[in-house]
PDB file of C-alpha atoms in Angstrom:
ATOM      1  CA  MET A  70     104.481  92.248  78.090  1.00 77.00           C
ATOM      2  CA  SER A  71     103.488  95.936  76.930  1.00 85.00           C
ATOM      3  CA  SER A  72     105.987  98.945  78.551  1.00 86.00           C
ATOM      4  CA  ILE A  73     102.110  99.984  79.559  1.00 83.00           C
ATOM      5  CA  GLN A  74     101.586  96.712  81.515  1.00 87.00           C
ATOM      6  CA  ALA A  75     104.842  96.321  83.215  1.00 90.00           C
ATOM      7  CA  ALA A  76     104.050 100.153  84.323  1.00 88.00           C
ATOM      8  CA  VAL A  77     101.248  98.456  85.750  1.00 87.00           C
ATOM      9  CA  VAL A  78     102.677  95.523  87.395  1.00 91.00           C
ATOM     10  CA  SER A  79     105.482  97.843  89.002  1.00 90.00           C
ATOM     11  CA  ALA A  80     102.876 100.575  89.771  1.00 86.00           C
ATOM     12  CA  LEU A  81     100.992  97.431  91.931  1.00 86.00           C
ATOM     13  CA  GLU A  82     104.048  96.231  93.446  1.00 90.00           C
ATOM     14  CA  ALA A  83     105.421  99.633  94.643  1.00 85.00           C
ATOM     15  CA  VAL A  84     101.288 100.197  96.330  1.00 80.00           C
ATOM     16  CA  GLU A  85     101.876  96.924  97.812  1.00 84.00           C
ATOM     17  CA  GLU A  86     105.198  97.878  99.605  1.00 85.00           C
ATOM     18  CA  LEU A  87     104.156 101.052 100.611  1.00 78.00           C
ATOM     19  CA  ARG A  88     100.903  99.299 102.617  1.00 75.00           C
ATOM     20  CA  ALA A  89     103.417  96.930 103.481  1.00 80.00           C
ATOM     21  CA  GLN A  90     105.429  99.494 105.273  1.00 77.00           C
ATOM     22  CA  THR A  91     102.880 101.567 106.506  1.00 72.00           C
ATOM     23  CA  PRO A  92      99.785  99.496 107.811  1.00 66.00           C
ATOM     24  CA  THR A  93      97.739 101.659 107.638  1.00 66.00           C
ATOM     25  CA  SER A  94      93.372 101.712 107.078  1.00 64.00           C
ATOM     26  CA  SER A  95      92.172 102.423 103.376  1.00 62.00           C
ATOM     27  CA  ASP A  96      90.699 105.548 104.612  1.00 71.00           C
ATOM     28  CA  GLU A  97      94.046 107.669 104.506  1.00 74.00           C
ATOM     29  CA  TRP A  98      94.248 106.093 101.060  1.00 74.00           C
ATOM     30  CA  ARG A  99      90.948 107.550 100.233  1.00 80.00           C
ATOM     31  CA  GLY A 100      90.731 110.100  97.275  1.00 86.00           C
ATOM     32  CA  TRP A 101      94.507 108.736  95.958  1.00 86.00           C
ATOM     33  CA  ARG A 102      94.857 107.787  92.472  1.00 87.00           C
ATOM     34  CA  LEU A 103      98.352 106.468  90.983  1.00 87.00           C
ATOM     35  CA  GLU A 104      98.208 107.211  86.880  1.00 90.00           C
ATOM     36  CA  ILE A 105     100.447 106.039  84.584  1.00 89.00           C
ATOM     37  CA  VAL A 106     101.034 108.265  82.092  1.00 89.00           C
ATOM     38  CA  ASP A 107     102.386 107.708  77.990  1.00 85.00           C
ATOM     39  CA  GLY A 108     104.736 109.535  76.445  1.00 87.00           C
ATOM     40  CA  SER A 109     102.719 112.621  75.531  1.00 94.00           C
ATOM     41  CA  GLY A 110     101.305 112.581  79.081  1.00 93.00           C
ATOM     42  CA  ARG A 111      97.988 111.107  78.738  1.00 93.00           C
ATOM     43  CA  ALA A 112      96.565 108.839  81.377  1.00 92.00           C
ATOM     44  CA  VAL A 113      96.609 105.473  79.980  1.00 89.00           C
ATOM     45  CA  GLN A 114      95.847 103.548  83.368  1.00 89.00           C
ATOM     46  CA  VAL A 115      94.688 104.446  86.478  1.00 90.00           C
ATOM     47  CA  ILE A 116      94.989 102.642  89.899  1.00 85.00           C
ATOM     48  CA  PRO A 117      92.530 103.510  92.912  1.00 85.00           C
ATOM     49  CA  LEU A 118      95.111 103.457  96.239  1.00 80.00           C
ATOM     50  CA  ASP A 119      92.018 103.697  98.483  1.00 75.00           C
ATOM     51  CA  THR A 120      91.111  99.509  97.239  1.00 64.00           C
ATOM     52  CA  HIS A 121      93.492  96.718  98.286  1.00 55.00           C
ATOM     53  CA  SER A 122      95.172  96.128  94.702  1.00 45.00           C
ATOM     54  CA  ALA A 123      94.393  91.997  93.647  1.00 44.00           C
ATOM     55  CA  HIS A 124      96.256  89.663  92.159  1.00 42.00           C
TER      56      HIS A 124
END
């Protein structure tokens, strides 16, 4: 697994934890996203937070 893939997995787990701790409607997350960036600051993955992630 690459470091980017590991970052995506960790990010999705963190998002699921946040949603479990504060069960709210996805409307409250509308427009929010989590960006994973590489060492130069370039976005390599964007995860929208206004939709439920699926594993």
